[in-house]
Short mmCIF file of C-alpha atoms in Angstrom, two decimals:
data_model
loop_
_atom_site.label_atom_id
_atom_site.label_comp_id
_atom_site.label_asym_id
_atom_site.label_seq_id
_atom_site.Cartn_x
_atom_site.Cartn_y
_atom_site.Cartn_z
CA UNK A 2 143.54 130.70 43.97
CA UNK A 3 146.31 131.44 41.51
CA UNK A 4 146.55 130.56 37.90
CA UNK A 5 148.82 127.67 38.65
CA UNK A 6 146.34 125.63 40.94
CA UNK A 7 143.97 123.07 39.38
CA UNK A 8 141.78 123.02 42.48
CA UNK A 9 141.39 123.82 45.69
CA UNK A 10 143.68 122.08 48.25
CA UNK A 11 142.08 119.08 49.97
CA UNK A 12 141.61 118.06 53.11
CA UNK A 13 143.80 115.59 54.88
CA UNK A 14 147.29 115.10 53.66
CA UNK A 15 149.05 117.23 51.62
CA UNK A 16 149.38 116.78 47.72
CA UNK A 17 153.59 115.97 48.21
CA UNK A 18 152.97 113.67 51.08
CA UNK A 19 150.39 111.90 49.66
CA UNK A 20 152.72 111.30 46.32
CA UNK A 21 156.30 110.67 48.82
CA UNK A 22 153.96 107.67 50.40
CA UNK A 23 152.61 106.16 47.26
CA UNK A 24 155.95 106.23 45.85
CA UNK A 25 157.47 104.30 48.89
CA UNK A 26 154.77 102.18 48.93
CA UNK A 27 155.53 100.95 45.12
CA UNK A 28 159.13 100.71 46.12
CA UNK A 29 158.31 98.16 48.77
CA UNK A 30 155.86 96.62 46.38
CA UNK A 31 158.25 96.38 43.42
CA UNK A 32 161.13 94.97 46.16
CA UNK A 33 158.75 92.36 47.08
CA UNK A 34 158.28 91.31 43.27
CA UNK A 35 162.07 91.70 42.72
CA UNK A 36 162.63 89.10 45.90
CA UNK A 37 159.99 86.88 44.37
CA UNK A 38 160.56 86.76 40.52
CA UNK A 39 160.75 83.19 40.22
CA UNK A 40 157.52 82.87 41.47
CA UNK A 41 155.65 85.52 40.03
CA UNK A 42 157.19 85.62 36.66
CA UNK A 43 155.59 82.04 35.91
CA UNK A 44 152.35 83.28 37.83
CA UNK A 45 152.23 86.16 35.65
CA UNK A 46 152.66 84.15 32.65
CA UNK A 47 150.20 81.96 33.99
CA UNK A 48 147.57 84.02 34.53
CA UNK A 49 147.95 85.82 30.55
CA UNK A 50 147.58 82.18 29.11
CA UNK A 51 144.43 81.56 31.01
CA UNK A 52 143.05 85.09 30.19
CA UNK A 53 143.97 84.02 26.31
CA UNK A 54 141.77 80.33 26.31
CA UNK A 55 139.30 81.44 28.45
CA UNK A 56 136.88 82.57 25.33
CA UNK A 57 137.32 78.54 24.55
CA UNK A 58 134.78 77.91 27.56
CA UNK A 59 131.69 79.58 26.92
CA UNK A 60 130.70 78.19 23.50
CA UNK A 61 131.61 74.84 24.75
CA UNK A 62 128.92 75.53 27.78
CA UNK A 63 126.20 76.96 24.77
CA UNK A 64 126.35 73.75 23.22
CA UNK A 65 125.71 71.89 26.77
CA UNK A 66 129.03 70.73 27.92
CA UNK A 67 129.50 70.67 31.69
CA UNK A 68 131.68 73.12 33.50
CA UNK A 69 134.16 70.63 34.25
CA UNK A 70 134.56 69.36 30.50
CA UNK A 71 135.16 72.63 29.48
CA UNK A 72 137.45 73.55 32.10
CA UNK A 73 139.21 70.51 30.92
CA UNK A 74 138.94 71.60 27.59
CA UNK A 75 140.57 75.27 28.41
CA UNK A 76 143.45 73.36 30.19
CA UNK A 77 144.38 71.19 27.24
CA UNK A 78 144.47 74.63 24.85
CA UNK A 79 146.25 76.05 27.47
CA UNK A 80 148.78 73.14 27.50
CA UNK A 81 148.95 72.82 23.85
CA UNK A 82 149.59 76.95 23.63
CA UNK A 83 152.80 76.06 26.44
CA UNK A 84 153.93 72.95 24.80
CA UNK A 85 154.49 74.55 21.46
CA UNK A 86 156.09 77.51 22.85
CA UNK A 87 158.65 74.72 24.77
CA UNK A 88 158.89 72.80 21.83
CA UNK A 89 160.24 76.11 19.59
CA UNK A 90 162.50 77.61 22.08
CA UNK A 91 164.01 74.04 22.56
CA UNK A 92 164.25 73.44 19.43
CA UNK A 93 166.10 76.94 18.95
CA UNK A 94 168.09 76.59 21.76
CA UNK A 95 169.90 73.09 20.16
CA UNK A 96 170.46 74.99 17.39
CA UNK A 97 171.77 77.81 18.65
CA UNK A 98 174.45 75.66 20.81
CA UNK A 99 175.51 73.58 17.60
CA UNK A 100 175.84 76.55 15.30
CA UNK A 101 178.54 77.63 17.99
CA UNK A 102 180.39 75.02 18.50
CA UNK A 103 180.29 74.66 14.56
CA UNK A 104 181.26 78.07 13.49
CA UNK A 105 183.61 78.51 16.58
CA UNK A 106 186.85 78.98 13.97
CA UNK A 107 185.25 81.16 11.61
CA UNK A 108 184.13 83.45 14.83
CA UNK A 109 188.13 83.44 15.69
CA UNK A 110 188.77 84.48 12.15
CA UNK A 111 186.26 87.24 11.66
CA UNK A 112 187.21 88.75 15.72
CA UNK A 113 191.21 88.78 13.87
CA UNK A 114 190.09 90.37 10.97
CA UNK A 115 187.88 92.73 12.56
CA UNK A 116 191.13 94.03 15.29
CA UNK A 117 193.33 94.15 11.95
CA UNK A 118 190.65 96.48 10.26
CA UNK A 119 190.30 98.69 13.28
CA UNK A 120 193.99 99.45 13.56
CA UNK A 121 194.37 100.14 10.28
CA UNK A 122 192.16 102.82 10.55
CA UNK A 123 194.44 104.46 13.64
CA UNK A 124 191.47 103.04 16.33
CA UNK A 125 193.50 101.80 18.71
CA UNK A 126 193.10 101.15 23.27
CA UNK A 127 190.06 101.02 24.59
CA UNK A 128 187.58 100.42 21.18
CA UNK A 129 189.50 97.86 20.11
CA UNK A 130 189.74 95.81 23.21
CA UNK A 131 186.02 96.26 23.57
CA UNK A 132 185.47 95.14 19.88
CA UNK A 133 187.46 92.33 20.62
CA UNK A 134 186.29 90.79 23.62
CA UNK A 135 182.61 91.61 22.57
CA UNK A 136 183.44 89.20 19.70
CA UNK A 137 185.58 86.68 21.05
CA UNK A 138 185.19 83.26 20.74
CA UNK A 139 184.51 82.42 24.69
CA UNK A 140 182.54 85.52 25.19
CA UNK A 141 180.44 83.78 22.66
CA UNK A 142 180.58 80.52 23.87
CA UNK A 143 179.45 81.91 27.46
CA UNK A 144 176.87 83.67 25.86
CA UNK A 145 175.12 80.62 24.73
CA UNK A 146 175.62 78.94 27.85
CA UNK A 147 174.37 81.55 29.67
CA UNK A 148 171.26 81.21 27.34
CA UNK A 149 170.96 77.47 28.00
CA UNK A 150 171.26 78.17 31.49
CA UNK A 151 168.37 80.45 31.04
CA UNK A 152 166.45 78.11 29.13
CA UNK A 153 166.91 75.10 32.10
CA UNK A 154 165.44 77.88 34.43
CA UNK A 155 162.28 78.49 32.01
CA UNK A 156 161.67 74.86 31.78
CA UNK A 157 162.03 74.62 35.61
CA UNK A 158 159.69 77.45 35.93
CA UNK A 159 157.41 75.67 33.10
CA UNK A 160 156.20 73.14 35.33
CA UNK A 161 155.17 75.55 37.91
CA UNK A 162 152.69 77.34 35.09
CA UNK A 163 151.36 73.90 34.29
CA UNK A 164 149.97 73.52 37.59
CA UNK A 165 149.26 77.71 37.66
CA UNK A 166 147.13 77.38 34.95
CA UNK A 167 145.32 74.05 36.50
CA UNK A 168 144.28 76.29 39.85
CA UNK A 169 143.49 79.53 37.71
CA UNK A 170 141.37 77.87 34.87
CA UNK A 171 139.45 75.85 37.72
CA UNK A 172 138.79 78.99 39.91
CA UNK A 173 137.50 81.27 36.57
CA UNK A 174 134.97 78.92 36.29
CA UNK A 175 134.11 80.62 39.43
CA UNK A 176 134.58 84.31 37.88
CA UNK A 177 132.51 83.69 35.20
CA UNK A 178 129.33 84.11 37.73
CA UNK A 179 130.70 87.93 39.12
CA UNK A 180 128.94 89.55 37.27
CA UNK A 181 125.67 88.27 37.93
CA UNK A 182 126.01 88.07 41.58
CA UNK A 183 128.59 91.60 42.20
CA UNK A 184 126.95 93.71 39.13
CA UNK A 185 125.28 95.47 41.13
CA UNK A 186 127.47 96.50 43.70
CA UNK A 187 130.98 96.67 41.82
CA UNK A 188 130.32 97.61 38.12
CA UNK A 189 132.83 99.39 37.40
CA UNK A 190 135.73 96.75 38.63
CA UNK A 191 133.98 94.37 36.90
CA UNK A 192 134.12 96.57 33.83
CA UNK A 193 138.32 97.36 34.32
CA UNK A 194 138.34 93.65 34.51
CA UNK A 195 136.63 92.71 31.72
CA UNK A 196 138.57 95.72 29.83
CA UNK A 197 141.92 94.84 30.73
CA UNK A 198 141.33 90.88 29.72
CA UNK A 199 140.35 91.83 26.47
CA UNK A 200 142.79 94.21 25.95
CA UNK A 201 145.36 91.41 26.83
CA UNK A 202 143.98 89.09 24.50
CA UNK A 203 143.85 91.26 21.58
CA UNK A 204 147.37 92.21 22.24
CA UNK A 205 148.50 88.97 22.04
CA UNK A 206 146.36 87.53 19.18
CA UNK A 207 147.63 90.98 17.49
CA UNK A 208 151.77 90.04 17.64
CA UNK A 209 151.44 86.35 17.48
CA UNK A 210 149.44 87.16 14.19
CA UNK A 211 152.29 89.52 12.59
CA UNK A 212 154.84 87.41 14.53
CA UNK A 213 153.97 84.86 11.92
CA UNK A 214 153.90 86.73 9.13
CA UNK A 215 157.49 88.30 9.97
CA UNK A 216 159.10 85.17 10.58
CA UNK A 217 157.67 83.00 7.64
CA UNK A 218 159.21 85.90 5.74
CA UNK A 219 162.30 86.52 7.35
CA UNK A 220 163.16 82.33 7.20
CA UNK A 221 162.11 82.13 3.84
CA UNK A 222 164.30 85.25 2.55
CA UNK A 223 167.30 83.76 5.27
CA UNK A 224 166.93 80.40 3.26
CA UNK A 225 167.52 81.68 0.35
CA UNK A 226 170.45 83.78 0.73
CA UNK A 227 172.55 80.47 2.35
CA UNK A 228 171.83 81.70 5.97
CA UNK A 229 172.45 78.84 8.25
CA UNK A 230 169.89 77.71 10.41
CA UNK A 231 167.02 79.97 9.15
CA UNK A 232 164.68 77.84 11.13
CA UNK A 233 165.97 78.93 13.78
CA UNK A 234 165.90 82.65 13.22
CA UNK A 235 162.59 82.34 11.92
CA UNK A 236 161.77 81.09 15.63
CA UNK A 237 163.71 84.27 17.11
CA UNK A 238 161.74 86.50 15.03
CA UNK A 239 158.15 85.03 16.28
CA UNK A 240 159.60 85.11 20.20
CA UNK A 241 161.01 88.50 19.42
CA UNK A 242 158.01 90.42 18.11
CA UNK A 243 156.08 89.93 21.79
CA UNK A 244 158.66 92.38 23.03
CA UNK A 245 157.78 95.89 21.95
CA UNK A 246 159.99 98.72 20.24
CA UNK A 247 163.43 96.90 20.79
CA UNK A 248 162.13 93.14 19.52
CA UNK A 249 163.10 94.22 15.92
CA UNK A 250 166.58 94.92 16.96
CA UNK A 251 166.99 91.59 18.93
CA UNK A 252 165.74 89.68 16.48
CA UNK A 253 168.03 91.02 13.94
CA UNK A 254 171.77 90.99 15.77
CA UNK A 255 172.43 87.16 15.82
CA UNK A 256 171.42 86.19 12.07
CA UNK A 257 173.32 89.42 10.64
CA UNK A 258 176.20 88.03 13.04
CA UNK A 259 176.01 84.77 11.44
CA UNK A 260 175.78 86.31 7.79
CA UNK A 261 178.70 87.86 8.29
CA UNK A 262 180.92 84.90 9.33
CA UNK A 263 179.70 82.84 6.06
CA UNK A 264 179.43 84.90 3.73
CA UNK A 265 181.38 88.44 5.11
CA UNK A 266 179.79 91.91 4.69
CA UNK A 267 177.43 91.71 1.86
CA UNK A 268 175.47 88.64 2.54
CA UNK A 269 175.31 90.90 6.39
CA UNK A 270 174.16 93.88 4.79
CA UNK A 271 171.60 92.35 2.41
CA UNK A 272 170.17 90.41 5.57
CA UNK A 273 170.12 93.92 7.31
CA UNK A 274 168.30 95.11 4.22
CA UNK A 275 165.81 92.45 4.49
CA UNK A 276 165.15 92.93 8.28
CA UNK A 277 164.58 96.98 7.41
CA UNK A 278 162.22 96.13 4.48
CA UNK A 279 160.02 93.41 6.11
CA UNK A 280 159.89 94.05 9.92
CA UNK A 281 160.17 97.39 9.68
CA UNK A 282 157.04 97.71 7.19
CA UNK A 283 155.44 95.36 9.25
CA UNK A 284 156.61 95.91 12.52
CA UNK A 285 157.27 99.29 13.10
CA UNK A 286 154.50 101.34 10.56
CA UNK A 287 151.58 98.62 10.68
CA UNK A 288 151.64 96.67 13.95
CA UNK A 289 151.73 99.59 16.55
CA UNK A 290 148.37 100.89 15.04
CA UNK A 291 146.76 97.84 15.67
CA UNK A 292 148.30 97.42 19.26
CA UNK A 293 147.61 101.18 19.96
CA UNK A 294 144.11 100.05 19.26
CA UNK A 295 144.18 97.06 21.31
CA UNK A 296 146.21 98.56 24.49
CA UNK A 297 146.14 102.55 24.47
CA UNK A 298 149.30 102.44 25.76
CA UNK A 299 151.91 105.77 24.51
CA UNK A 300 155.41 104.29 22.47
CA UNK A 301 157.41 106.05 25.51
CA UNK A 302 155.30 103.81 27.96
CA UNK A 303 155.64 100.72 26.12
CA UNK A 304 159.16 101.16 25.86
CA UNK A 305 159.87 102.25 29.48
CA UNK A 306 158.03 99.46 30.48
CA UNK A 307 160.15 96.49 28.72
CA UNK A 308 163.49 97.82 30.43
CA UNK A 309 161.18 98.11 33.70
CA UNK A 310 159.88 94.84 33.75
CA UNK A 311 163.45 93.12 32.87
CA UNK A 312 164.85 94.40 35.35
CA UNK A 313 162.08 93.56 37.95
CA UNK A 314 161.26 90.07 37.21
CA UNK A 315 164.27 89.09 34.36
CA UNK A 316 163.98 88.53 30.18
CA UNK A 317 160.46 87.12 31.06
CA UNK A 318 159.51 90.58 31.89
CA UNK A 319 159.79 91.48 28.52
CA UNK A 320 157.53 89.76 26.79
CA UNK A 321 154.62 90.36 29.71
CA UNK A 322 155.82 94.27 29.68
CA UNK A 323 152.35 95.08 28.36
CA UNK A 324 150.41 93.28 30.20
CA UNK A 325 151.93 94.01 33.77
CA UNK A 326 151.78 97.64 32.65
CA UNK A 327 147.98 97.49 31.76
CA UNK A 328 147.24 95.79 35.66
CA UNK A 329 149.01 98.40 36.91
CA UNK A 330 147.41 101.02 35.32
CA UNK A 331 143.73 99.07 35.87
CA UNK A 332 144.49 98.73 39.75
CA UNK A 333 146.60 102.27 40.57
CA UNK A 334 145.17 104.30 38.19
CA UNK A 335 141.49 103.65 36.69
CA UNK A 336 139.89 102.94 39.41
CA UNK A 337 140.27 107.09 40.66
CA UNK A 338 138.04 109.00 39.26
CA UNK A 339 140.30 112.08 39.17
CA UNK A 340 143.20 110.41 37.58
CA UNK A 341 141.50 110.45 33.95
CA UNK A 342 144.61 112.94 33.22
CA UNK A 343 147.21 110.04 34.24
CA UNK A 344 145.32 107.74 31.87
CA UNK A 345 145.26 110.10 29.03
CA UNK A 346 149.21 110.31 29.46
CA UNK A 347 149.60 106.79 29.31
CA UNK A 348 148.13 106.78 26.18
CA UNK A 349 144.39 106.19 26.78
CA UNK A 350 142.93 109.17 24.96
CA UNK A 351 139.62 108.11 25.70
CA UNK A 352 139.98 109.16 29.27
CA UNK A 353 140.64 112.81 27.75
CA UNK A 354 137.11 115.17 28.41
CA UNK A 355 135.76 116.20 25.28
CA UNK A 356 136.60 119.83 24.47
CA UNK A 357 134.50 122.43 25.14
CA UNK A 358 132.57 123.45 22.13
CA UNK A 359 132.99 127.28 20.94
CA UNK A 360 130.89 129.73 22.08
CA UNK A 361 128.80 131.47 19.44
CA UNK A 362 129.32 135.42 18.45
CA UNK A 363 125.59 135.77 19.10
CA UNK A 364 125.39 134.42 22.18
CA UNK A 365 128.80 136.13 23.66
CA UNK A 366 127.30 139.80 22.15
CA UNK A 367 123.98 138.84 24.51
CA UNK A 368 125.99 138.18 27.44
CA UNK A 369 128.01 141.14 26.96
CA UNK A 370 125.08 143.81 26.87
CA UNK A 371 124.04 143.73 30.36
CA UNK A 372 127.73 144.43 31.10
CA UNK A 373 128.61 146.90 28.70
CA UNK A 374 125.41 149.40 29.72
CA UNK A 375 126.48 148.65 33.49
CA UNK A 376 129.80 149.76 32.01
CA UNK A 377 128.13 152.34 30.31
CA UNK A 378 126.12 153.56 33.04
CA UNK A 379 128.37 154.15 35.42
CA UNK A 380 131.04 155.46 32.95
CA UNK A 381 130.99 159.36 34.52
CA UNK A 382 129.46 162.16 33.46
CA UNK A 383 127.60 161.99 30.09
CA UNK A 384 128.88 163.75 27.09
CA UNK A 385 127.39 167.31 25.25
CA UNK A 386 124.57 166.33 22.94
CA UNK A 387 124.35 168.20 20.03
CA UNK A 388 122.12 171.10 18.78
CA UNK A 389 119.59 168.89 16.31
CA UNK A 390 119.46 166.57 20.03
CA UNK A 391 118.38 169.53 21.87
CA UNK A 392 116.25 170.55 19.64
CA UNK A 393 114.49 167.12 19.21
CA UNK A 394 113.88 166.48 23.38
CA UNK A 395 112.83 169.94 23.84
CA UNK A 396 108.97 169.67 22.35
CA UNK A 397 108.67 166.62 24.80
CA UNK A 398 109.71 168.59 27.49
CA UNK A 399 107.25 171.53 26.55
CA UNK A 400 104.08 168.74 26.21
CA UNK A 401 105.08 167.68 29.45
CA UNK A 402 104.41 170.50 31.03
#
């Protein structure tokens, strides 16, 4: 076996086939979830809210409630969690529409100004055509559209996770009993499932807490620099934290945007300046520790997985990035014992072995011995001794004989 072979090759298909299949599998998987988005985007979101209010049912059954009353009970938090999340994004979305069609001249304006500054710096073609229909009015104005379209197919989808959430909450009543009646047989799914839902729930309670804090901040300072429609911002801010590494960024583009058409480049700049100071403190150096803690999921992961999940089930993939990465890794990769290296890559370092503890001078000088006489003995022929030698074996000798 050479020094670039971590075992010995197993029987049955070969390492490269085995990978070429499981790769075309998860293409035809990931087709299938592509094809049905609009179905399993609101299951998916679903199925996180009812993992997030299901710790409301056992303290409800402690104190002697029935298991339908507090089935009930977890459906009404569920629907309160949903309603207010409906109720903010609608409210944004308004907003959003009449600070458009409001500042629609000013936007005209600023996109004239900004061509005029370009060319006067000699940038000319291709960049300033770009500049220019990024910020033109009706590029804008499509933009929101497209947004309200959006949010018409969220609230369509809406009423499809109010009845999700009916079916799931009534079957975990169900679930709850698994472990009493499968414990024995399948502890360790039962374990990745109990993992993973915690590790869901502590991710969200994690960025809805500092999702708060940010935006009470950010639409407090926004208030009091003359930003309009801080309110609304404030909102962004919250929706934006759930989506990791690039949330800061989205959440920052439209109110520095805005700055800058009422108030031009310094009331931009010192809402930049507030964004870097407040977000970034809070959002960048504090809140991955806690959400390393909570997920074990590597920065390069969490990122990859945002553009991933966009792209395979739309903008609501973003904000369940994490979670749809965590089942993934739960189903495909925990549940093989010899993938403990994929899991340490992901980010869960306590899948890594603990390392083997140094062996002591002592003990490596013991082991050595019997070598070094074999070594020794079988070195050739032995060397001259010396006279006082000689003359010390040679009285033994004489007694001998």
């Amino acid at each position: 076996m050479t020094a670039l072979q971590d075992a010995s090759r197993p029987s049955g298909l070969a390492p490269s086939t085995r990978t070429l299949l499981s790769l075309a599998a998860a293409v035809i998987v990931l087709a299938g979830i592509y094809f049905a988005r609009s179905l399993f985007g609101p299951l998916a979101l679903a199925a996180v809210v009812v993992i997030i209010v299901q710790p409301v049912r056992a303290p409800l059954q402690r104190r002697g409630w029935p298991r339908w009353a507090a089935t009930t009970a977890t459906i009404v938090v569920a629907y309160l969690i949903l309603g207010a999340l409906a109720a903010l994004l609608a409210f944004a979305g308004v907003q959003f529409a009449n600070l458009v069609g409001q500042y629609l001249d000013d936007l005209s304006a600023m996109v004239s100004q900004a061509t005029t500054w370009l060319e006067s710096f000699g940038v000319e073609g291709q960049v300033t055509d770009a500049v220019t229909s990024w910020l033109d009015p009706s590029t804008i104005a499509g933009f929101a559209a497209t947004i309200g379209g959006t949010a018409m197919s969220v609230l369509t989808a809406f009423f499809f996770v109010l009845a999700y959430v009916i079916f799931m909450a009534a079957d975990a009543t169900r679930y709850q009993d698994a472990r009493s009646r499968f414990g024995g047989q399948r502890p360790a799914t039962l374990d990745r499932i109990t993992a993973y839902n915690s590790g869901v729930r502590r991710y969200f309670v994690v960025n809805a807490s500092f999702g708060a804090v940010v935006a009470i901040i950010d639409g407090l300072a926004l208030w009091w620099m003359g930003v309009p429609a801080p309110a609304v911002w404030a909102i962004l801010a919250f929706v934006t934290n759930f989506v990791p590494n690039i949330g800061f960024v989205l959440g920052l583009v439209p109110p520095a945007v805005m700055a800058l058409v009422v108030g031009g480049w310094p009331l931009a700049l010192g809402v930049v300046a507030v964004y870097c100071v407040v977000n970034v403190v809070l959002q960048v150096l504090v809140q991955p520790k806690f959400v390393a803690d909570a997920v074990n999921l590597s920065l390069t992961l969490s990122f990859f997985s945002v553009v991933f999940w966009t792209l395979v089930i739309g903008p609501l993939g973003a904000i369940l990035a994490i979670p749809l990465t965590l089942l993934t890794r739960a189903l495909v990769i925990e549940g093989d014992p010899g993938s403990g290296w994929l899991r340490y890559l992901s980010g869960d370092t306590a899948a890594a072995p603990p390392p083997a503890p140094p062996e002591a001078p002592a003990v490596a000088a013991v082991a050595a011995g019997p070598a070094v006489e074999a070594v020794a003995g079988s070195a050739g022929p032995e060397t001259p001794q010396s006279p006082e030698d000689a003359a010390t074996d040679r009285p033994e000798e004489e007694t001998s004989r």
